[in-house]
């Protein structure tokens, strides 16, 4: 059996580490081409040494010398800066994990989409920010996009290649996050520590805050629309606190097919790693008898207006999802730095969306210009909210 040659963009993050864990369990099946990170020199160096990766790229240029020192005497190419990360994304691989967080991952994810093979997509912000461009790059590169996001991975498996014309509904489940039962007053006072303490999933800080505001589910509605070509009206959200049913599809005859599994991102990652085969991982299992009860409830768009905003942006199309994503990244960062209240995050996103006339960015430069303008506006709104 030939070994699958793979790269991990964002190797030091939550998804990156989960991917490395799976790779380490199956050294006979995988060979590592390139690994990238933002600033974590030591974590990246450790991963390169453990995997024997051929190329390592650190986005923050000031870390290149330290990385080169740590890897001195080894047969590995060390690169730095955004160009270095892009070079890592372009290095030919059979399989690439796109796990950089935020629109910072857009250019590398696009580059990986251009070279064929499988692109395992965790970086949903890249898709939301520049959906048509990313899908087009994958089409031109004959690259197979596979969703890593647990809900979309579940839907992909439930669909099993059926025509979306046979679908009545596509439903993404959501845990409801740490504030599922919280009142608005409690949410207004929420600290970053409380917002990041997710009841079910252990994830990076940004996506944890997105789960608390439910903007994560909003971004995921847009992601589902782009990945599966399903119109907004057929997309549903279901609160499911146990987080064991990850997504489901309802066909026109009333049959519903759902995908269940443990609350562990390594399960959907493993699905994409071996696709279309299966990777045996003995300790991943879900004992439904021990769980006993699965519960469901409708989402509350009053307390979680991010869902409504994302649906509006999806329907508006064009640059609206780009604005939504950029403003959200700025507001979440301000919240994590304790410069903004929790409820202000979505208010800033809404105000940013309202500040722009509808446009349709056609090229990557157009998208990046709009992303930049939205960030500037959102930053000004955050500063104004401080006063
Ligand atoms: P994280 O913050 O734990 O890791 C992010 C990774 O990206 C790190 O390796 C970091 O070094 C790198 N990075 C950050 N900024 C960068 C920059 N400017 N340039 C280059 N690299 C940069 O994030 P995560 O939780 O692993 O999430 C990664 C992506 O996967 C996000 O898009 C998130 O929405 C998505 N996702 C995550 C989960 C999860 O369980 N963590 C689930 C579904 C989807
Ligand atoms: Mg998800």
GROMACS .gro file of C-alpha atoms and ligand atoms in nm:
model
  432
    1UNK     CA    1   0.000   0.000   0.000
    2UNK     CA    2   0.140   0.342  -0.090
    3UNK     CA    3   0.140   0.590   0.193
    4UNK     CA    4  -0.087   0.891   0.165
    5UNK     CA    5   0.125   1.207   0.153
    6UNK     CA    6  -0.036   1.476   0.363
    7UNK     CA    7   0.004   1.833   0.483
    8UNK     CA    8  -0.153   2.011   0.780
    9UNK     CA    9  -0.210   2.386   0.763
   10UNK     CA   10  -0.253   2.498   1.124
   11UNK     CA   11  -0.081   2.191   1.269
   12UNK     CA   12  -0.048   2.332   1.623
   13UNK     CA   13  -0.416   2.412   1.681
   14UNK     CA   14  -0.694   2.197   1.818
   15UNK     CA   15  -0.781   2.038   1.480
   16UNK     CA   16  -0.416   2.019   1.377
   17UNK     CA   17  -0.320   1.830   1.693
   18UNK     CA   18  -0.614   1.591   1.653
   19UNK     CA   19  -0.499   1.520   1.298
   20UNK     CA   20  -0.142   1.457   1.416
   21UNK     CA   21  -0.275   1.217   1.678
   22UNK     CA   22  -0.442   1.008   1.406
   23UNK     CA   23  -0.134   1.021   1.185
   24UNK     CA   24   0.083   0.902   1.476
   25UNK     CA   25  -0.145   0.601   1.527
   26UNK     CA   26  -0.098   0.492   1.164
   27UNK     CA   27   0.263   0.562   1.060
   28UNK     CA   28   0.239   0.287   0.795
   29UNK     CA   29  -0.038   0.475   0.612
   30UNK     CA   30   0.077   0.837   0.615
   31UNK     CA   31   0.380   1.040   0.524
   32UNK     CA   32   0.394   1.408   0.620
   33UNK     CA   33   0.487   1.666   0.355
   34UNK     CA   34   0.433   2.005   0.522
   35UNK     CA   35   0.326   2.147   0.858
   36UNK     CA   36   0.249   2.511   0.938
   37UNK     CA   37   0.180   2.724   1.246
   38UNK     CA   38   0.133   3.088   1.334
   39UNK     CA   39   0.372   3.157   1.626
   40UNK     CA   40   0.420   2.832   1.821
   41UNK     CA   41   0.780   2.753   1.729
   42UNK     CA   42   0.827   2.474   1.984
   43UNK     CA   43   0.499   2.295   1.911
   44UNK     CA   44   0.571   2.311   1.537
   45UNK     CA   45   0.929   2.187   1.580
   46UNK     CA   46   0.809   1.899   1.800
   47UNK     CA   47   0.551   1.799   1.536
   48UNK     CA   48   0.810   1.815   1.257
   49UNK     CA   49   1.050   1.595   1.456
   50UNK     CA   50   0.777   1.348   1.547
   51UNK     CA   51   0.647   1.311   1.191
   52UNK     CA   52   0.962   1.362   0.985
   53UNK     CA   53   0.784   1.633   0.784
   54UNK     CA   54   0.972   1.759   0.478
   55UNK     CA   55   0.874   2.126   0.514
   56UNK     CA   56   0.787   2.352   0.809
   57UNK     CA   57   0.647   2.703   0.779
   58UNK     CA   58   0.590   2.955   1.055
   59UNK     CA   59   0.363   3.247   0.960
   60UNK     CA   60   0.519   3.490   1.205
   61UNK     CA   61   0.848   3.576   1.039
   62UNK     CA   62   1.016   3.658   1.372
   63UNK     CA   63   1.001   3.288   1.462
   64UNK     CA   64   1.194   3.155   1.159
   65UNK     CA   65   1.541   3.166   1.314
   66UNK     CA   66   1.428   2.991   1.631
   67UNK     CA   67   1.251   2.726   1.422
   68UNK     CA   68   1.560   2.674   1.204
   69UNK     CA   69   1.771   2.638   1.521
   70UNK     CA   70   1.536   2.378   1.667
   71UNK     CA   71   1.545   2.181   1.339
   72UNK     CA   72   1.918   2.224   1.265
   73UNK     CA   73   2.083   1.915   1.119
   74UNK     CA   74   1.756   1.764   1.000
   75UNK     CA   75   1.646   1.714   0.642
   76UNK     CA   76   1.365   1.970   0.650
   77UNK     CA   77   1.302   2.292   0.463
   78UNK     CA   78   1.220   2.579   0.700
   79UNK     CA   79   1.018   2.875   0.573
   80UNK     CA   80   0.862   3.184   0.728
   81UNK     CA   81   0.600   3.450   0.670
   82UNK     CA   82   0.283   3.432   0.469
   83UNK     CA   83   0.483   3.333   0.162
   84UNK     CA   84   0.626   3.040   0.355
   85UNK     CA   85   0.281   2.919   0.458
   86UNK     CA   86   0.165   2.956   0.096
   87UNK     CA   87   0.463   2.752  -0.025
   88UNK     CA   88   0.368   2.481   0.227
   89UNK     CA   89   0.010   2.484   0.097
   90UNK     CA   90   0.134   2.455  -0.263
   91UNK     CA   91   0.369   2.162  -0.198
   92UNK     CA   92   0.207   1.865  -0.373
   93UNK     CA   93   0.022   1.640  -0.129
   94UNK     CA   94  -0.247   1.375  -0.167
   95UNK     CA   95  -0.440   1.514   0.128
   96UNK     CA   96  -0.434   1.854   0.298
   97UNK     CA   97  -0.595   1.957   0.625
   98UNK     CA   98  -0.704   2.324   0.614
   99UNK     CA   99  -0.713   2.406   0.985
  100UNK     CA  100  -0.590   2.764   1.012
  101UNK     CA  101  -0.845   2.968   1.206
  102UNK     CA  102  -1.024   3.259   1.039
  103UNK     CA  103  -0.990   3.435   0.706
  104UNK     CA  104  -0.611   3.422   0.762
  105UNK     CA  105  -0.648   3.071   0.620
  106UNK     CA  106  -0.807   3.187   0.296
  107UNK     CA  107  -0.499   3.222   0.071
  108UNK     CA  108  -0.333   2.895   0.187
  109UNK     CA  109  -0.662   2.705   0.166
  110UNK     CA  110  -0.717   2.838  -0.187
  111UNK     CA  111  -0.363   2.735  -0.281
  112UNK     CA  112  -0.424   2.383  -0.149
  113UNK     CA  113  -0.753   2.369  -0.341
  114UNK     CA  114  -0.562   2.428  -0.662
  115UNK     CA  115  -0.333   2.125  -0.650
  116UNK     CA  116  -0.566   1.825  -0.660
  117UNK     CA  117  -0.605   1.541  -0.411
  118UNK     CA  118  -0.828   1.579  -0.106
  119UNK     CA  119  -0.879   1.906   0.078
  120UNK     CA  120  -1.014   1.833   0.426
  121UNK     CA  121  -1.181   2.160   0.518
  122UNK     CA  122  -1.199   2.266   0.883
  123UNK     CA  123  -1.135   2.635   0.808
  124UNK     CA  124  -1.502   2.726   0.752
  125UNK     CA  125  -1.424   3.099   0.762
  126UNK     CA  126  -1.231   3.068   0.434
  127UNK     CA  127  -1.538   2.916   0.269
  128UNK     CA  128  -1.776   3.175   0.418
  129UNK     CA  129  -1.542   3.459   0.322
  130UNK     CA  130  -1.486   3.348  -0.038
  131UNK     CA  131  -1.718   3.057  -0.110
  132UNK     CA  132  -1.751   3.079  -0.490
  133UNK     CA  133  -1.375   3.135  -0.532
  134UNK     CA  134  -1.283   2.837  -0.316
  135UNK     CA  135  -1.534   2.606  -0.485
  136UNK     CA  136  -1.412   2.721  -0.824
  137UNK     CA  137  -1.046   2.664  -0.730
  138UNK     CA  138  -1.132   2.310  -0.616
  139UNK     CA  139  -1.318   2.243  -0.940
  140UNK     CA  140  -1.029   2.369  -1.153
  141UNK     CA  141  -0.773   2.179  -0.945
  142UNK     CA  142  -0.988   1.862  -0.951
  143UNK     CA  143  -0.958   1.869  -0.574
  144UNK     CA  144  -1.208   1.678  -0.364
  145UNK     CA  145  -1.341   1.900  -0.084
  146UNK     CA  146  -1.434   1.695   0.221
  147UNK     CA  147  -1.599   1.862   0.520
  148UNK     CA  148  -1.426   1.818   0.856
  149UNK     CA  149  -1.677   2.029   1.049
  150UNK     CA  150  -1.864   1.759   1.243
  151UNK     CA  151  -2.213   1.861   1.124
  152UNK     CA  152  -2.117   1.880   0.758
  153UNK     CA  153  -1.915   1.564   0.777
  154UNK     CA  154  -2.224   1.397   0.928
  155UNK     CA  155  -2.447   1.532   0.650
  156UNK     CA  156  -2.195   1.423   0.385
  157UNK     CA  157  -2.207   1.069   0.525
  158UNK     CA  158  -2.589   1.072   0.558
  159UNK     CA  159  -2.631   1.196   0.201
  160UNK     CA  160  -2.407   0.914   0.076
  161UNK     CA  161  -2.390   1.069  -0.268
  162UNK     CA  162  -2.768   1.109  -0.316
  163UNK     CA  163  -2.891   1.394  -0.530
  164UNK     CA  164  -2.980   1.701  -0.319
  165UNK     CA  165  -3.299   1.721  -0.529
  166UNK     CA  166  -3.421   1.429  -0.315
  167UNK     CA  167  -3.379   1.634   0.002
  168UNK     CA  168  -3.659   1.799   0.192
  169UNK     CA  169  -3.437   1.935   0.470
  170UNK     CA  170  -3.078   1.941   0.581
  171UNK     CA  171  -3.040   1.981   0.957
  172UNK     CA  172  -2.732   2.087   1.151
  173UNK     CA  173  -2.733   2.008   1.520
  174UNK     CA  174  -2.591   2.245   1.782
  175UNK     CA  175  -2.511   2.184   2.148
  176UNK     CA  176  -2.651   2.525   2.236
  177UNK     CA  177  -2.317   2.623   2.390
  178UNK     CA  178  -2.247   2.738   2.746
  179UNK     CA  179  -2.535   2.991   2.745
  180UNK     CA  180  -2.812   2.762   2.621
  181UNK     CA  181  -3.014   2.829   2.937
  182UNK     CA  182  -2.872   3.173   3.023
  183UNK     CA  183  -3.081   3.489   3.037
  184UNK     CA  184  -2.978   3.804   2.851
  185UNK     CA  185  -2.846   3.966   3.170
  186UNK     CA  186  -2.610   3.677   3.238
  187UNK     CA  187  -2.498   3.683   2.875
  188UNK     CA  188  -2.433   4.059   2.890
  189UNK     CA  189  -2.193   4.000   3.181
  190UNK     CA  190  -2.027   3.686   3.034
  191UNK     CA  191  -1.647   3.673   3.058
  192UNK     CA  192  -1.419   3.518   2.795
  193UNK     CA  193  -1.347   3.228   3.035
  194UNK     CA  194  -1.719   3.151   3.067
  195UNK     CA  195  -1.779   3.181   2.691
  196UNK     CA  196  -1.486   2.953   2.603
  197UNK     CA  197  -1.591   2.682   2.851
  198UNK     CA  198  -1.785   2.473   2.602
  199UNK     CA  199  -2.001   2.202   2.762
  200UNK     CA  200  -1.925   1.932   2.501
  201UNK     CA  201  -1.642   2.011   2.263
  202UNK     CA  202  -1.285   2.111   2.337
  203UNK     CA  203  -1.187   2.360   2.065
  204UNK     CA  204  -0.979   2.670   1.988
  205UNK     CA  205  -1.082   2.998   2.155
  206UNK     CA  206  -1.237   3.166   1.848
  207UNK     CA  207  -1.472   2.883   1.754
  208UNK     CA  208  -1.562   2.836   2.122
  209UNK     CA  209  -1.684   3.198   2.141
  210UNK     CA  210  -1.866   3.146   1.809
  211UNK     CA  211  -2.042   2.848   1.965
  212UNK     CA  212  -2.146   3.059   2.263
  213UNK     CA  213  -2.300   3.331   2.039
  214UNK     CA  214  -2.421   3.062   1.794
  215UNK     CA  215  -2.246   3.251   1.516
  216UNK     CA  216  -2.067   2.920   1.465
  217UNK     CA  217  -2.399   2.765   1.360
  218UNK     CA  218  -2.468   3.073   1.145
  219UNK     CA  219  -2.133   3.030   0.966
  220UNK     CA  220  -2.218   2.660   0.933
  221UNK     CA  221  -2.551   2.737   0.762
  222UNK     CA  222  -2.356   2.931   0.499
  223UNK     CA  223  -2.098   2.650   0.483
  224UNK     CA  224  -2.374   2.391   0.427
  225UNK     CA  225  -2.534   2.601   0.154
  226UNK     CA  226  -2.200   2.624  -0.028
  227UNK     CA  227  -2.087   2.263   0.021
  228UNK     CA  228  -2.416   2.092  -0.061
  229UNK     CA  229  -2.587   2.349  -0.290
  230UNK     CA  230  -2.897   2.347  -0.068
  231UNK     CA  231  -3.108   2.665  -0.055
  232UNK     CA  232  -3.141   2.856   0.273
  233UNK     CA  233  -3.509   2.766   0.314
  234UNK     CA  234  -3.422   2.395   0.337
  235UNK     CA  235  -3.152   2.442   0.602
  236UNK     CA  236  -3.248   2.381   0.963
  237UNK     CA  237  -3.082   2.403   1.304
  238UNK     CA  238  -3.171   2.173   1.591
  239UNK     CA  239  -3.043   2.216   1.947
  240UNK     CA  240  -2.915   1.882   2.073
  241UNK     CA  241  -2.727   1.926   2.403
  242UNK     CA  242  -2.572   1.577   2.407
  243UNK     CA  243  -2.386   1.647   2.077
  244UNK     CA  244  -2.400   1.286   1.962
  245UNK     CA  245  -2.625   1.325   1.656
  246UNK     CA  246  -2.408   1.551   1.443
  247UNK     CA  247  -2.629   1.618   1.143
  248UNK     CA  248  -2.918   1.472   0.950
  249UNK     CA  249  -3.096   1.485   0.619
  250UNK     CA  250  -3.464   1.436   0.556
  251UNK     CA  251  -3.553   1.295   0.215
  252UNK     CA  252  -3.874   1.380   0.025
  253UNK     CA  253  -4.033   1.048   0.130
  254UNK     CA  254  -4.004   1.140   0.499
  255UNK     CA  255  -3.702   0.921   0.576
  256UNK     CA  256  -3.446   1.088   0.796
  257UNK     CA  257  -3.086   0.971   0.793
  258UNK     CA  258  -2.860   1.094   1.072
  259UNK     CA  259  -2.495   1.037   1.159
  260UNK     CA  260  -2.406   0.972   1.522
  261UNK     CA  261  -2.071   0.937   1.688
  262UNK     CA  262  -1.863   1.030   1.990
  263UNK     CA  263  -1.810   1.400   2.060
  264UNK     CA  264  -1.454   1.395   1.933
  265UNK     CA  265  -1.330   1.579   1.623
  266UNK     CA  266  -1.091   1.294   1.554
  267UNK     CA  267  -1.389   1.094   1.428
  268UNK     CA  268  -1.479   1.322   1.133
  269UNK     CA  269  -1.108   1.386   1.072
  270UNK     CA  270  -1.048   1.009   1.053
  271UNK     CA  271  -1.335   0.982   0.804
  272UNK     CA  272  -1.169   1.234   0.572
  273UNK     CA  273  -0.817   1.093   0.627
  274UNK     CA  274  -0.896   0.754   0.480
  275UNK     CA  275  -1.186   0.848   0.251
  276UNK     CA  276  -1.330   0.666   0.061
  277UNK     CA  277  -1.194   0.383   0.281
  278UNK     CA  278  -1.223   0.373   0.661
  279UNK     CA  279  -0.948   0.410   0.920
  280UNK     CA  280  -0.975   0.164   1.209
  281UNK     CA  281  -0.957   0.346   1.543
  282UNK     CA  282  -1.052   0.100   1.814
  283UNK     CA  283  -1.104   0.338   2.104
  284UNK     CA  284  -1.354   0.565   1.926
  285UNK     CA  285  -1.694   0.433   2.020
  286UNK     CA  286  -2.032   0.553   2.143
  287UNK     CA  287  -2.242   0.347   2.382
  288UNK     CA  288  -2.599   0.468   2.332
  289UNK     CA  289  -2.731   0.242   2.608
  290UNK     CA  290  -2.502   0.421   2.852
  291UNK     CA  291  -2.616   0.761   2.718
  292UNK     CA  292  -2.981   0.661   2.754
  293UNK     CA  293  -3.154   0.973   2.630
  294UNK     CA  294  -3.103   1.208   2.339
  295UNK     CA  295  -3.284   1.541   2.357
  296UNK     CA  296  -3.371   1.807   2.103
  297UNK     CA  297  -3.521   2.157   2.111
  298UNK     CA  298  -3.564   2.444   1.863
  299UNK     CA  299  -3.307   2.726   1.858
  300UNK     CA  300  -3.396   3.061   2.016
  301UNK     CA  301  -3.325   3.335   1.761
  302UNK     CA  302  -3.422   3.606   2.012
  303UNK     CA  303  -3.133   3.529   2.247
  304UNK     CA  304  -2.908   3.415   1.962
  305UNK     CA  305  -2.960   3.673   1.683
  306UNK     CA  306  -2.644   3.548   1.508
  307UNK     CA  307  -2.858   3.278   1.349
  308UNK     CA  308  -3.093   3.533   1.195
  309UNK     CA  309  -2.803   3.753   1.079
  310UNK     CA  310  -2.627   3.462   0.912
  311UNK     CA  311  -2.946   3.358   0.734
  312UNK     CA  312  -2.988   3.716   0.611
  313UNK     CA  313  -2.629   3.725   0.487
  314UNK     CA  314  -2.676   3.388   0.315
  315UNK     CA  315  -2.990   3.511   0.136
  316UNK     CA  316  -2.827   3.844   0.041
  317UNK     CA  317  -2.525   3.656  -0.100
  318UNK     CA  318  -2.249   3.849  -0.279
  319UNK     CA  319  -2.019   4.012  -0.026
  320UNK     CA  320  -2.256   3.980   0.272
  321UNK     CA  321  -2.103   3.656   0.410
  322UNK     CA  322  -1.755   3.814   0.373
  323UNK     CA  323  -1.868   4.113   0.582
  324UNK     CA  324  -2.036   3.889   0.839
  325UNK     CA  325  -1.726   3.678   0.886
  326UNK     CA  326  -1.478   3.968   0.899
  327UNK     CA  327  -1.682   4.169   1.150
  328UNK     CA  328  -1.731   3.860   1.363
  329UNK     CA  329  -1.356   3.787   1.374
  330UNK     CA  330  -1.282   4.143   1.486
  331UNK     CA  331  -1.559   4.146   1.748
  332UNK     CA  332  -1.463   3.803   1.887
  333UNK     CA  333  -1.098   3.914   1.918
  334UNK     CA  334  -1.210   4.233   2.100
  335UNK     CA  335  -1.427   4.023   2.333
  336UNK     CA  336  -1.140   3.782   2.407
  337UNK     CA  337  -0.923   4.085   2.491
  338UNK     CA  338  -1.200   4.203   2.726
  339UNK     CA  339  -1.258   4.517   2.524
  340UNK     CA  340  -1.616   4.425   2.430
  341UNK     CA  341  -1.919   4.273   2.602
  342UNK     CA  342  -2.048   3.935   2.494
  343UNK     CA  343  -2.377   4.063   2.351
  344UNK     CA  344  -2.191   4.340   2.166
  345UNK     CA  345  -2.021   4.080   1.943
  346UNK     CA  346  -2.329   4.015   1.731
  347UNK     CA  347  -2.442   4.380   1.757
  348UNK     CA  348  -2.110   4.484   1.599
  349UNK     CA  349  -2.158   4.228   1.320
  350UNK     CA  350  -2.508   4.358   1.248
  351UNK     CA  351  -2.395   4.722   1.246
  352UNK     CA  352  -2.108   4.635   1.011
  353UNK     CA  353  -2.342   4.457   0.769
  354UNK     CA  354  -2.572   4.761   0.771
  355UNK     CA  355  -2.284   4.995   0.692
  356UNK     CA  356  -2.213   4.847   0.348
  357UNK     CA  357  -2.410   4.864   0.024
  358UNK     CA  358  -2.455   4.526  -0.150
  359UNK     CA  359  -2.156   4.425  -0.366
  360UNK     CA  360  -2.039   4.107  -0.531
  361UNK     CA  361  -1.663   4.057  -0.501
  362UNK     CA  362  -1.547   3.876  -0.816
  363UNK     CA  363  -1.177   3.818  -0.755
  364UNK     CA  364  -0.960   3.729  -0.457
  365UNK     CA  365  -0.842   4.090  -0.442
  366UNK     CA  366  -1.205   4.210  -0.429
  367UNK     CA  367  -1.274   3.969  -0.142
  368UNK     CA  368  -0.962   4.077   0.047
  369UNK     CA  369  -1.049   4.447  -0.005
  370UNK     CA  370  -1.400   4.392   0.130
  371UNK     CA  371  -1.267   4.183   0.420
  372UNK     CA  372  -1.025   4.465   0.508
  373UNK     CA  373  -1.291   4.737   0.484
  374UNK     CA  374  -1.527   4.535   0.704
  375UNK     CA  375  -1.254   4.486   0.963
  376UNK     CA  376  -1.179   4.859   0.971
  377UNK     CA  377  -1.545   4.942   1.017
  378UNK     CA  378  -1.593   4.674   1.283
  379UNK     CA  379  -1.284   4.798   1.472
  380UNK     CA  380  -1.421   5.154   1.469
  381UNK     CA  381  -1.753   5.024   1.600
  382UNK     CA  382  -1.574   4.830   1.877
  383UNK     CA  383  -1.385   5.147   1.976
  384UNK     CA  384  -1.710   5.345   1.980
  385UNK     CA  385  -1.876   5.076   2.196
  386UNK     CA  386  -1.594   5.125   2.450
  387UNK     CA  387  -1.677   5.489   2.499
  388LIG     P1  388  -0.690   2.691   1.696
  388LIG     O1  389  -0.692   2.834   1.734
  388LIG     O2  390  -0.678   2.587   1.801
  388LIG     O3  391  -0.571   2.665   1.589
  388LIG     C1  392  -0.552   2.748   1.480
  388LIG     C2  393  -0.430   2.709   1.399
  388LIG     O4  394  -0.411   2.809   1.296
  388LIG     C3  395  -0.299   2.705   1.478
  388LIG     O5  396  -0.215   2.605   1.426
  388LIG     C4  397  -0.239   2.842   1.453
  388LIG     O6  398  -0.098   2.841   1.466
  388LIG     C5  399  -0.282   2.869   1.311
  388LIG     N1  400  -0.297   3.012   1.281
  388LIG     C6  401  -0.368   3.103   1.352
  388LIG     N2  402  -0.360   3.225   1.296
  388LIG     C7  403  -0.281   3.211   1.187
  388LIG     C8  404  -0.233   3.303   1.088
  388LIG     N3  405  -0.264   3.434   1.091
  388LIG     N4  406  -0.155   3.253   0.989
  388LIG     C9  407  -0.122   3.122   0.985
  388LIG     N5  408  -0.164   3.032   1.077
  388LIG    C10  409  -0.242   3.076   1.176
  388LIG     O7  410  -0.822   2.667   1.608
  388LIG     P2  411  -0.905   2.532   1.588
  388LIG     O8  412  -1.008   2.522   1.695
  388LIG     O9  413  -0.813   2.418   1.562
  388LIG    O10  414  -0.986   2.566   1.455
  388LIG    C11  415  -0.925   2.564   1.326
  388LIG    C12  416  -1.034   2.576   1.221
  388LIG    O11  417  -1.117   2.461   1.229
  388LIG    C13  418  -1.127   2.697   1.242
  388LIG    O12  419  -1.163   2.747   1.117
  388LIG    C14  420  -1.249   2.637   1.311
  388LIG    O13  421  -1.367   2.707   1.283
  388LIG    C15  422  -1.252   2.498   1.248
  388LIG     N6  423  -1.319   2.397   1.330
  388LIG    C16  424  -1.267   2.363   1.451
  388LIG    C17  425  -1.329   2.267   1.531
  388LIG    C18  426  -1.270   2.226   1.663
  388LIG    O14  427  -1.323   2.135   1.727
  388LIG     N7  428  -1.163   2.287   1.712
  388LIG    C19  429  -1.447   2.206   1.485
  388LIG    C20  430  -1.497   2.242   1.360
  388LIG    C21  431  -1.432   2.337   1.283
  389LIG    MG1  432  -1.928   2.233   1.366
   0.00000   0.00000   0.00000
